[in-house]
Short mmCIF file of C-alpha atoms in Angstrom, two decimals:
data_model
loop_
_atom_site.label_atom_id
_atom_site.label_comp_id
_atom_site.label_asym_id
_atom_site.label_seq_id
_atom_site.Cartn_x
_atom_site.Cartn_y
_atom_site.Cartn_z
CA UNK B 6 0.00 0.00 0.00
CA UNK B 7 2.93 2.42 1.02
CA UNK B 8 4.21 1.95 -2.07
CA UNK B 9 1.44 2.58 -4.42
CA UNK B 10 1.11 5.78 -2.30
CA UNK B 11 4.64 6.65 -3.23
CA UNK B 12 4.47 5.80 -6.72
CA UNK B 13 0.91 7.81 -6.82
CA UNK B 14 2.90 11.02 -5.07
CA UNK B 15 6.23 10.26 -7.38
CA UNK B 16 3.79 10.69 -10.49
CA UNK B 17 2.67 14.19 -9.67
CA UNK B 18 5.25 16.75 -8.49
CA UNK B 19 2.67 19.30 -7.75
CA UNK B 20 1.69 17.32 -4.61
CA UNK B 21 5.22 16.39 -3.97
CA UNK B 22 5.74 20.29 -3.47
CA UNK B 23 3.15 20.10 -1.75
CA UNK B 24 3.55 17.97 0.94
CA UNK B 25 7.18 18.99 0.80
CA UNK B 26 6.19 22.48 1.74
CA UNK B 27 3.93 21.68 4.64
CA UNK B 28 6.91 19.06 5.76
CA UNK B 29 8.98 21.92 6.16
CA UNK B 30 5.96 24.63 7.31
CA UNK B 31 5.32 21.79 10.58
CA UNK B 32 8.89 22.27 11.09
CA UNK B 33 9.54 25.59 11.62
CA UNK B 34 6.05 25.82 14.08
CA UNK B 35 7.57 23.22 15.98
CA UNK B 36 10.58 25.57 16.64
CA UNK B 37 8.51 28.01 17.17
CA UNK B 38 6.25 26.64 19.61
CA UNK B 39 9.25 25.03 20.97
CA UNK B 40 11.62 27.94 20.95
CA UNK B 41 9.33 31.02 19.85
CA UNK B 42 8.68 32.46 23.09
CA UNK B 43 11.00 34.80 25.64
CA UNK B 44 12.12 34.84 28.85
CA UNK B 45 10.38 38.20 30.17
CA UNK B 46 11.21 37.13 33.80
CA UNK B 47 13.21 38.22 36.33
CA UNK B 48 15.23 36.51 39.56
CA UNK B 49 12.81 36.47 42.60
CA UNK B 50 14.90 39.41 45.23
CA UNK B 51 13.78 40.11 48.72
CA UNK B 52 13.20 43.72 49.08
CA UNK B 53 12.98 45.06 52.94
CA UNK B 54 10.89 48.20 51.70
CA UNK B 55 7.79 47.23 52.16
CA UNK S 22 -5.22 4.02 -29.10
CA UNK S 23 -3.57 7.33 -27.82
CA UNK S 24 -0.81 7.33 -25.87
CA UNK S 25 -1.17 8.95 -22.39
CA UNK S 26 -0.12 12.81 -21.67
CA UNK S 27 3.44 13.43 -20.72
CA UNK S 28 3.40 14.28 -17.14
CA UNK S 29 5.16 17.91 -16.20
CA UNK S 30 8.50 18.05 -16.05
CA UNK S 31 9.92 17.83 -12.14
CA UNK S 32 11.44 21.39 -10.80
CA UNK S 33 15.17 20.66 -10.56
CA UNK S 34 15.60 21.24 -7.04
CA UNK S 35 12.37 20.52 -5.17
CA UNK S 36 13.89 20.84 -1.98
CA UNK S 37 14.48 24.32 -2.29
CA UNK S 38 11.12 25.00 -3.76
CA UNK S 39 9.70 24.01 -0.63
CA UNK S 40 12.27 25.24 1.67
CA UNK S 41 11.15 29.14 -0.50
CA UNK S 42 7.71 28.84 0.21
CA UNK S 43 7.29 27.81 3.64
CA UNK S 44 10.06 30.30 4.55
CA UNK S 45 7.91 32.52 3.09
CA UNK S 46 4.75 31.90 4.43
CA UNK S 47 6.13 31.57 7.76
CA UNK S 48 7.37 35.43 7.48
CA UNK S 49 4.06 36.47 5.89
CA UNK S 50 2.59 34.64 9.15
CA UNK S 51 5.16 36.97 11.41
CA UNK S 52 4.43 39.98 9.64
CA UNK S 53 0.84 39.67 9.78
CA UNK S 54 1.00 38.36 13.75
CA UNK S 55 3.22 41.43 14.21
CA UNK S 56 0.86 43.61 12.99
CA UNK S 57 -2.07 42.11 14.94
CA UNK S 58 -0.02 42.58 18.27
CA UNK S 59 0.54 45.94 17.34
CA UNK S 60 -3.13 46.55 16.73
CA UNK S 61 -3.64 44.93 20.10
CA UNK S 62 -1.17 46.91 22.37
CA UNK S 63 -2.54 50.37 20.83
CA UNK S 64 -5.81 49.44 21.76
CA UNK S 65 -5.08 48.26 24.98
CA UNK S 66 -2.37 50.36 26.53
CA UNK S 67 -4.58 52.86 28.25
CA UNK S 68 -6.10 50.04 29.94
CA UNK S 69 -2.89 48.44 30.77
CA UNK S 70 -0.97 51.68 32.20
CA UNK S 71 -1.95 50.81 35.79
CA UNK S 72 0.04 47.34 35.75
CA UNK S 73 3.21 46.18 37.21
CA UNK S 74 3.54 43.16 35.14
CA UNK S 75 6.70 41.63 33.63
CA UNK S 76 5.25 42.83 30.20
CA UNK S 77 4.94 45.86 30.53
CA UNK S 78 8.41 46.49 32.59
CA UNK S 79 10.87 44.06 31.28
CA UNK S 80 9.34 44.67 27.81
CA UNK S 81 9.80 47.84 25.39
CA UNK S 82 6.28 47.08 23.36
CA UNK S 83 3.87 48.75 25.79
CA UNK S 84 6.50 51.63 26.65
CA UNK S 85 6.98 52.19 22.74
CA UNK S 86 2.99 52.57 22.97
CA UNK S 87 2.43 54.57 25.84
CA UNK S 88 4.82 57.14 24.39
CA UNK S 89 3.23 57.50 21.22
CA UNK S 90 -0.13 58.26 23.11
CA UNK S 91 -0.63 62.07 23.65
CA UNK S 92 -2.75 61.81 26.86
CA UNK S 93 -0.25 59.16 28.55
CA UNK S 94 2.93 60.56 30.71
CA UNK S 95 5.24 57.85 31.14
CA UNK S 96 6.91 57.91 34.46
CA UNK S 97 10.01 55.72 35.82
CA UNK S 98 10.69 55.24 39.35
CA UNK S 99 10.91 52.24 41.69
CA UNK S 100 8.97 51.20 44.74
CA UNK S 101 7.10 54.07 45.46
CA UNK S 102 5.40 53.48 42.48
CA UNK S 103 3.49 50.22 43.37
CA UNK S 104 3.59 51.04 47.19
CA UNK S 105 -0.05 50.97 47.61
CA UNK S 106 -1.22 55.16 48.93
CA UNK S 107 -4.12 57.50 48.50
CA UNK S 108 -3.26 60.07 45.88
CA UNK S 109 -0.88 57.83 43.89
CA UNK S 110 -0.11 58.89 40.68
CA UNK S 111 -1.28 56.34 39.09
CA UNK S 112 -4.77 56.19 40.57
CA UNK S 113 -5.23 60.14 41.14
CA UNK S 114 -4.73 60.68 37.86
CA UNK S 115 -6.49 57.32 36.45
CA UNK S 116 -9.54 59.23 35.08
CA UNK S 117 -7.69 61.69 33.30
CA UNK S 118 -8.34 64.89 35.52
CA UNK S 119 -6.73 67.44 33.43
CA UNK S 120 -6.52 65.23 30.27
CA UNK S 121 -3.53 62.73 30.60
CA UNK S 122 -3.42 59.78 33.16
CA UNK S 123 0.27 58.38 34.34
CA UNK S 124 2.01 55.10 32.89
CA UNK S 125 4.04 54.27 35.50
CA UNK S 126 6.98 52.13 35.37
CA UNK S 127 9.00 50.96 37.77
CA UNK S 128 8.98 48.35 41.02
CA UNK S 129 11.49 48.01 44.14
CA UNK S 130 15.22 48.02 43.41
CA UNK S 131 14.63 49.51 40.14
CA UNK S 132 17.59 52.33 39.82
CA UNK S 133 19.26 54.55 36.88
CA UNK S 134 20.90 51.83 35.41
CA UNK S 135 17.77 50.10 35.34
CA UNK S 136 16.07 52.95 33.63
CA UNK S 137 18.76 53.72 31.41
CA UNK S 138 18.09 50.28 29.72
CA UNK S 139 14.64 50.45 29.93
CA UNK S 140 14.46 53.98 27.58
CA UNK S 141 17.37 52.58 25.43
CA UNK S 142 15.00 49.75 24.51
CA UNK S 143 12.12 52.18 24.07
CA UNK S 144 14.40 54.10 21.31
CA UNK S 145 13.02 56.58 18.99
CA UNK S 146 9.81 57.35 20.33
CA UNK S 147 11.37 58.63 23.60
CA UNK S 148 12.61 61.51 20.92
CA UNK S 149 10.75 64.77 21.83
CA UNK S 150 8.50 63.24 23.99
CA UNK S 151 7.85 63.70 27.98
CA UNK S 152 8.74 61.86 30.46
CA UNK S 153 9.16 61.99 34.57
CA UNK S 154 11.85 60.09 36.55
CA UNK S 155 11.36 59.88 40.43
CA UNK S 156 14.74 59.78 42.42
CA UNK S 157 14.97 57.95 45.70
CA UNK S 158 18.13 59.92 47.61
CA UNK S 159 18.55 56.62 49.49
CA UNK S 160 20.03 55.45 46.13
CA UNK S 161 22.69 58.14 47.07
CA UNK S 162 22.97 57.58 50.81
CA UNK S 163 24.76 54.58 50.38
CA UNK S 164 28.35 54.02 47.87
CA UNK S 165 26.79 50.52 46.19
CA UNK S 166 23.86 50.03 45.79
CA UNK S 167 22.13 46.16 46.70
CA UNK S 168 23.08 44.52 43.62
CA UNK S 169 20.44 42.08 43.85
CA UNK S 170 18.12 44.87 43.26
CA UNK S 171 19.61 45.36 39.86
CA UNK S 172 19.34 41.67 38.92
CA UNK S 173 15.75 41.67 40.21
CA UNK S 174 14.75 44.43 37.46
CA UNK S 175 17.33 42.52 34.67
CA UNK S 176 15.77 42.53 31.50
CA UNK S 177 18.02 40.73 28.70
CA UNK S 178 16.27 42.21 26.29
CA UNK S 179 16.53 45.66 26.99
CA UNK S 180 19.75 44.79 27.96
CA UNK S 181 20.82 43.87 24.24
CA UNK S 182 18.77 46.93 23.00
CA UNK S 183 21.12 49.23 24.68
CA UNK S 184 24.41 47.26 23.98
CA UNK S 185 23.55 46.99 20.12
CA UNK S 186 21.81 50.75 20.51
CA UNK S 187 21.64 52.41 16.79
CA UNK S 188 20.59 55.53 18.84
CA UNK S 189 23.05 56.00 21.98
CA UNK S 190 26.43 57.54 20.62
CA UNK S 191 29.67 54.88 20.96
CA UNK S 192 31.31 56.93 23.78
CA UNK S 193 27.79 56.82 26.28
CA UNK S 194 27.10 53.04 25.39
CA UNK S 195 30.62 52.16 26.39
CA UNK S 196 30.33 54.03 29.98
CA UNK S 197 26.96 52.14 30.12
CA UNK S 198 28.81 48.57 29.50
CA UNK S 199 31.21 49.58 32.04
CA UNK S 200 28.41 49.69 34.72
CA UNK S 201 26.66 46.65 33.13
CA UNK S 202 30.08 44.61 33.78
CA UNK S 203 29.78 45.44 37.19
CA UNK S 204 26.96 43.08 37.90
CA UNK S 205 28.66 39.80 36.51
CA UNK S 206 25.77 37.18 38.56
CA UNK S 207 23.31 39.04 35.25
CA UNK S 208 25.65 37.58 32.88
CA UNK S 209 26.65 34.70 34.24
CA UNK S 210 24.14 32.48 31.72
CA UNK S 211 24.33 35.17 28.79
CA UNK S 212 27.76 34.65 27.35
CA UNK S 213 27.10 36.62 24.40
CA UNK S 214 25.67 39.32 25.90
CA UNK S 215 28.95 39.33 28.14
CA UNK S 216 31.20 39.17 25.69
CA UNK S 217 29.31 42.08 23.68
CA UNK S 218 29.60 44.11 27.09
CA UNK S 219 33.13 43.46 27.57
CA UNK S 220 34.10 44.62 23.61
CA UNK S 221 32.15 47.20 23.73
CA UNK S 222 33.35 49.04 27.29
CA UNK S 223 37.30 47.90 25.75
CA UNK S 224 39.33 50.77 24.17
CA UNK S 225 41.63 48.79 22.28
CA UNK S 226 41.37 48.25 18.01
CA UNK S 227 41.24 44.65 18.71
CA UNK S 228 37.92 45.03 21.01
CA UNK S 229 36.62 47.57 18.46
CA UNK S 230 37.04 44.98 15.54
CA UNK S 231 35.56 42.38 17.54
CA UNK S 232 31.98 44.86 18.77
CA UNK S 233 31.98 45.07 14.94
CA UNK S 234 31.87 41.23 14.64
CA UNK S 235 29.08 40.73 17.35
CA UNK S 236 26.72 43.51 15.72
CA UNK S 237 25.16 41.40 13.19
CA UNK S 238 24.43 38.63 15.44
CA UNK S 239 23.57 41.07 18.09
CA UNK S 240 21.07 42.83 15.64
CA UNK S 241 19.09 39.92 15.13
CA UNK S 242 18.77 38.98 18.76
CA UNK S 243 17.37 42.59 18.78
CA UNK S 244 15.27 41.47 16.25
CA UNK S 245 14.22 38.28 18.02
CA UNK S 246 13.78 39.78 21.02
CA UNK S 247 11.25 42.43 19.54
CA UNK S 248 9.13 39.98 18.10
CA UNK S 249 9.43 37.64 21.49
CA UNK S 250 8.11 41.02 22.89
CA UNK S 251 4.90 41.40 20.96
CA UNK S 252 4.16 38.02 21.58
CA UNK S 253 4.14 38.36 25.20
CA UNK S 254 2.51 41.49 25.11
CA UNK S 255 -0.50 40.13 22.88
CA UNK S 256 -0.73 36.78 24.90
CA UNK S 257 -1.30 38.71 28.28
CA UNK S 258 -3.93 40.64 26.77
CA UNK S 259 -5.57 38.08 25.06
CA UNK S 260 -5.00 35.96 28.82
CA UNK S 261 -6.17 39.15 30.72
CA UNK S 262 -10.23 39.98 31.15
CA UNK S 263 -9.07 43.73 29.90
CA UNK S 264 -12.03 46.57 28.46
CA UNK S 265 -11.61 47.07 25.01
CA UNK S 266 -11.92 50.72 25.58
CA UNK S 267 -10.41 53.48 28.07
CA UNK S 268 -12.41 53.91 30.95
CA UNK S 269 -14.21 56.73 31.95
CA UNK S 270 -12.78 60.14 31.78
CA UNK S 271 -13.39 63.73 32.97
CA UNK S 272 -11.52 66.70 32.65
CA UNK S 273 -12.57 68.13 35.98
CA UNK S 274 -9.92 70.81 36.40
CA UNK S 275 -8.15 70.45 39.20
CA UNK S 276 -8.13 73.41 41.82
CA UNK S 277 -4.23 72.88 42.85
CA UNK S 278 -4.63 75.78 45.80
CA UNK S 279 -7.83 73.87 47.37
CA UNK S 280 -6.11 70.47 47.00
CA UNK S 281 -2.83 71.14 48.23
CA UNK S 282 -4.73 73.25 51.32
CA UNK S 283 -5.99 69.93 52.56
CA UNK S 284 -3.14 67.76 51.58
CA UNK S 285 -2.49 67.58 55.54
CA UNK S 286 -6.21 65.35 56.28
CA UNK S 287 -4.23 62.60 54.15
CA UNK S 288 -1.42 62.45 56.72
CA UNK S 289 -0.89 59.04 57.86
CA UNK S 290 -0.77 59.54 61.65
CA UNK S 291 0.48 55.80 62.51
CA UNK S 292 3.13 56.10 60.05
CA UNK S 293 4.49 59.71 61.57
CA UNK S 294 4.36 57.99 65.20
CA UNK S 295 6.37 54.88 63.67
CA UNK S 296 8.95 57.31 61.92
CA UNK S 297 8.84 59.10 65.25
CA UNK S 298 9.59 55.85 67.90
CA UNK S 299 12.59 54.64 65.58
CA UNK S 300 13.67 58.16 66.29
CA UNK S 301 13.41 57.35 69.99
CA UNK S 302 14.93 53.49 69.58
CA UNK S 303 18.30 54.51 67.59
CA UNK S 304 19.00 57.54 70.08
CA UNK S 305 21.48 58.59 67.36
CA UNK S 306 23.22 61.78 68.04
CA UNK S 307 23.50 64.58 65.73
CA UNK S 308 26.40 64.64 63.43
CA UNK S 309 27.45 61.93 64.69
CA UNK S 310 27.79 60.05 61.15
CA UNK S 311 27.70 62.71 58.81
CA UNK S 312 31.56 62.14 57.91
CA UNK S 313 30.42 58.53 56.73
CA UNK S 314 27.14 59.68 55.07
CA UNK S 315 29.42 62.28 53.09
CA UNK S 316 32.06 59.56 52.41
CA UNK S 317 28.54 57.62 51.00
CA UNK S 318 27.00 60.90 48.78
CA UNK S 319 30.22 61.33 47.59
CA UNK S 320 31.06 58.25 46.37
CA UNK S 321 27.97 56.74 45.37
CA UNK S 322 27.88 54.84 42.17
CA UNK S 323 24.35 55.80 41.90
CA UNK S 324 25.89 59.50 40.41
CA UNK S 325 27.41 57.90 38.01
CA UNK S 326 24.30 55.93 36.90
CA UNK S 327 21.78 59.25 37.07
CA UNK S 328 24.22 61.31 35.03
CA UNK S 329 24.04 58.04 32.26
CA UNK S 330 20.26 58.45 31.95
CA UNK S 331 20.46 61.96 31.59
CA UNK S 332 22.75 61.88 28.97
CA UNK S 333 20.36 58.85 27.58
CA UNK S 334 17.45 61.44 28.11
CA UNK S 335 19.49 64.22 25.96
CA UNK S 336 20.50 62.19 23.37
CA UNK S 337 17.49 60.83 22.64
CA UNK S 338 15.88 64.50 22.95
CA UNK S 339 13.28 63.67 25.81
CA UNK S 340 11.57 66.24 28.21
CA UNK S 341 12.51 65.14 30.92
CA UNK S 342 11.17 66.32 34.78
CA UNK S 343 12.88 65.08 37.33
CA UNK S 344 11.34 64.40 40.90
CA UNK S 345 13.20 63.58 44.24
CA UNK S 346 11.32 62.54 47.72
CA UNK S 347 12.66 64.98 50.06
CA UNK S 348 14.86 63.88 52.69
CA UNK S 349 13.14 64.67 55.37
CA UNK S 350 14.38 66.46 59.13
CA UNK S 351 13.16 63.77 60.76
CA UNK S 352 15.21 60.90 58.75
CA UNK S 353 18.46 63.07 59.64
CA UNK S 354 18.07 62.44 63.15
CA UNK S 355 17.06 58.83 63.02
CA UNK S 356 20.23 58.52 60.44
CA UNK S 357 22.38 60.84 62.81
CA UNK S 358 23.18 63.20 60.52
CA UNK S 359 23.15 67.10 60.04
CA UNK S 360 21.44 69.31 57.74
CA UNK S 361 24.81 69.84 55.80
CA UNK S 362 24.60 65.99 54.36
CA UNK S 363 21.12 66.46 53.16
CA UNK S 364 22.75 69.91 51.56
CA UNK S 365 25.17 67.58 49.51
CA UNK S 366 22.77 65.77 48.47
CA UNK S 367 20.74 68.36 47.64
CA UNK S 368 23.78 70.25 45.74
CA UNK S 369 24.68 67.54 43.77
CA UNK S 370 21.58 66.82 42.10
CA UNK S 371 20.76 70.65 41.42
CA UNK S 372 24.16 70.82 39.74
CA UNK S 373 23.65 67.57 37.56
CA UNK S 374 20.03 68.54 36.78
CA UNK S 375 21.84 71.86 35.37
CA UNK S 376 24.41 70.00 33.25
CA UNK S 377 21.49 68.67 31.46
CA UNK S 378 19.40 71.38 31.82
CA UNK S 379 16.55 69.38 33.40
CA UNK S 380 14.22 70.83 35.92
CA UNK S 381 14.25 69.04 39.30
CA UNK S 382 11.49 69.13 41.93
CA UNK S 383 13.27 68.07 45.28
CA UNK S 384 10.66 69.73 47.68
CA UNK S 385 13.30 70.95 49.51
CA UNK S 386 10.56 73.45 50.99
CA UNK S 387 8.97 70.84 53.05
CA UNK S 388 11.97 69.13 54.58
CA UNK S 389 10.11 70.24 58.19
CA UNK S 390 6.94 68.45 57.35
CA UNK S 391 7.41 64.73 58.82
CA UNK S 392 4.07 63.68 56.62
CA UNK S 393 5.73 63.88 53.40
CA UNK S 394 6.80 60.40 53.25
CA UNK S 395 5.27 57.53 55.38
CA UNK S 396 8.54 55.59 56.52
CA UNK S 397 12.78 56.42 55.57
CA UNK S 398 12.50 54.19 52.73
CA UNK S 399 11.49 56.65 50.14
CA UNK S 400 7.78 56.09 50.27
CA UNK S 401 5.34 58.83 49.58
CA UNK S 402 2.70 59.50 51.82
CA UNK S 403 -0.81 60.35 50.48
CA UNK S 404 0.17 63.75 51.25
CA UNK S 405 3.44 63.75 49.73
CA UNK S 406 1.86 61.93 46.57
CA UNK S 407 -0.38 65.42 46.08
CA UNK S 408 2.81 67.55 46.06
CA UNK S 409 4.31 64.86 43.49
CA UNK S 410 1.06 64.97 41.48
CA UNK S 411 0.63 68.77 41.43
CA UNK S 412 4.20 68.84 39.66
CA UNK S 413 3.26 66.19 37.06
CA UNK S 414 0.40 67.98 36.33
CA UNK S 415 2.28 71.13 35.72
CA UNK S 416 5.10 69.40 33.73
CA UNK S 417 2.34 67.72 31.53
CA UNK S 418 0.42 71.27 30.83
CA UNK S 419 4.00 73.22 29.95
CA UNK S 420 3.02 75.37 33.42
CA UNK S 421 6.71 74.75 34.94
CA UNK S 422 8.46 77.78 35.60
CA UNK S 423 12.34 76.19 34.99
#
């Protein structure tokens, strides 16, 4: 079955881009989601003041 | 019997065809997102200037908002900011009196070279616009400061906005690294940032060449860090139950004479008697530690880090007012001190203010009255916080006399 898949896919390189594309695109969210965010936070200090 | 279509020829390098167009679509999807944040800070900022939250102070986003808004005065200053009061800034002014409320920034520990970073990160639109600073003088009481007051307002990312800074001359960035080295424990898990510091504060070719090396890679953490930013920003607003809108407002006019006539009913009697029985426990005598307190004013590093952001302030062509709680009779005798180290204080601002050619409120004129503050940490009083809001409001409205 995988292979008549791949053969079906090798036949049409419009969907090869395709799939190629969103291969990549799922990718780069991952490091996003992963990676994508910053470190806004500071070290916890006692402060007498109050 | 025909023979099937040919089927279209394969691009040569399908990889790369990809690789193009999700790289593409992924900045099309940052652009766009960017765009949407921005949408979302400008129409949330007034709502968001009463806040103390890690967005909005270890951030630039919100700040580069605020200042673009022509009925919000941004104001830096530390914990007398959040300390909760009657008549704070923030709240007295939170249905826009006169026609501007305050964005305050600022939380304990937060001094100059805390600020300095924060308005570096801010960049252009600090040019032309106003903005207050509040001064503690126990900053300047003391020759180093706590240093884990520093690291507990670190930001990295204003921290690389300043060190790769297209709009602080060479000479004042360097000066800056040189008081950023002194806190190594905020650069202990930054190396690059570190080594950026240390090649920008050195004087030799070799360190010149090697600030020139970081800058690109320095740029695009700036670059990063920006986007990182509007993220945040737009994820606490979406997380926060926030009105869409500015809340109500009305210019009421403030009679200054009537206020300020019965600033005195806001006088926090408990917090006088307090101020007065440490008096009694420390016993100090007069004088007796003004050579120390002296030896503290006049080497404080604190100086060094006020005249910084005022040169930060000029370069970057800001209106600046500058406000300082007034040391008070009553903390020279619990500190055991004379009138003549309050008078260094005093002189040393005045002059710097002058350098710069910044007015400075220090209130000087109500040294006698022990309400002004509500302990000898710097904290405004709901009567001093009247005196403090009076001045803002002049400031604001161009009705200083400098």
């Amino acid at each position: 079955m995988w292979n008549a898949l791949r053969q079906r896919i090798e036949e049409k390189p419009g969907l090869q881009t395709l799939l190629r594309t969103l291969y990549y695109l799922a990718i780069l969210l991952g490091l996003f989601a992963l990676y994508g965010r910053g470190d806004f936070s500071t070290p916890a200090f006692v402060y007498q003041g109050f | 019997m025909t023979a099937a279509p040919p089927a279209p020829p394969a691009p040569r390098h399908p990889q790369l065809l990809a690789a193009t167009i999700a790289v593409t679509l992924v900045a099309l999807l940052l652009t766009v997102g960017t765009y949407w944040c921005l949408h979302l800070e400008e129409t949330h900022v007034h709502a968001l200037a009463p806040e103390f939250t890690p967005e909005k102070l270890q951030g630039a986003a919100l700040q580069k908002r605020a200042f673009e808004q022509p009925d919000l005065l941004v104001f830096y200053g530390s914990s007398e900011l959040v300390k909760e009061m009657p008549n704070n800034a923030t709240q007295f002014f939170a249905d826009y009196p006169t026609g501007f409320r305050v964005f305050p920034v600022g939380k304990p520990g937060s001094t100059s070279l805390g600020v300095v970073q924060k308005v570096a990160a801010v960049g252009p639109q600090v040019r032309g616009q106003k903005v207050a600073f509040s001064i503690s003088p126990g900053w300047f009481l003391t020759e180093v400061f706590d240093p884990s007051f520093y690291a507990g307002n670190f930001s990295e990312m204003q921290a690389y906005e300043t060190v790769f800074s297209t709009e602080l001359s060479r000479d004042l960035k360097q000066r800056i690294a040189r008081r950023m080295l002194d806190f190594p424990d905020t650069l202990k898990s930054r190396p690059f940032l570190r080594m950026a510091l240390q090649k920008l504060s050195g004087k030799r070719l070799v360190d010149r060449i090697a600030y020139a090396a970081c800058w690109p890679l320095g740029r695009l953490q700036v670059r990063i860090s920006r986007l990182q930013d509007h993220g945040e920003v737009a994820i606490h607003i979406l997380e926060s139950d926030l009105a869409e809108k500015p809340k109500g407002r009305g210019i009421r006019g403030l009679n200054w004479n009537d206020l300020l006539k019965k600033a005195a009913r806001f006088a926090n009697l408990t917090a006088v008697q307090n101020k007065k029985n440490e008096v009694e426990r420390k016993k100090m005598v007069p004088g007796s530690q003004d050579a120390a307190y002296l030896t503290a004013i006049g080497s404080a590093r604190e100086w060094v880090d006020l005249e910084l952001l005022l040169r930060t302030f000029r370069e970057m062509n800001a209106d600046v007012l500058l406000l300082s709680i007034p040391v008070e009779d009553i903390r020279l005798q619990v500190y055991g001190i004379t009138k003549a180290s309050r008078e260094e204080y005093l002189r040393r601002l005045s002059a710097l203010a002058a350098k710069y050619n910044y007015p400075v409120a220090d209130f000087r004129e109500h040294a006698a009255n022990e309400r002004f503050t509500v302990d000898f940490l710097d904290h405004l009083s709901g009567e001093g916080w009247l005196y403090y809001n009076k001045m803002l409001d002049d400031f604001f409205h161009d009705r200083l006399k400098h």
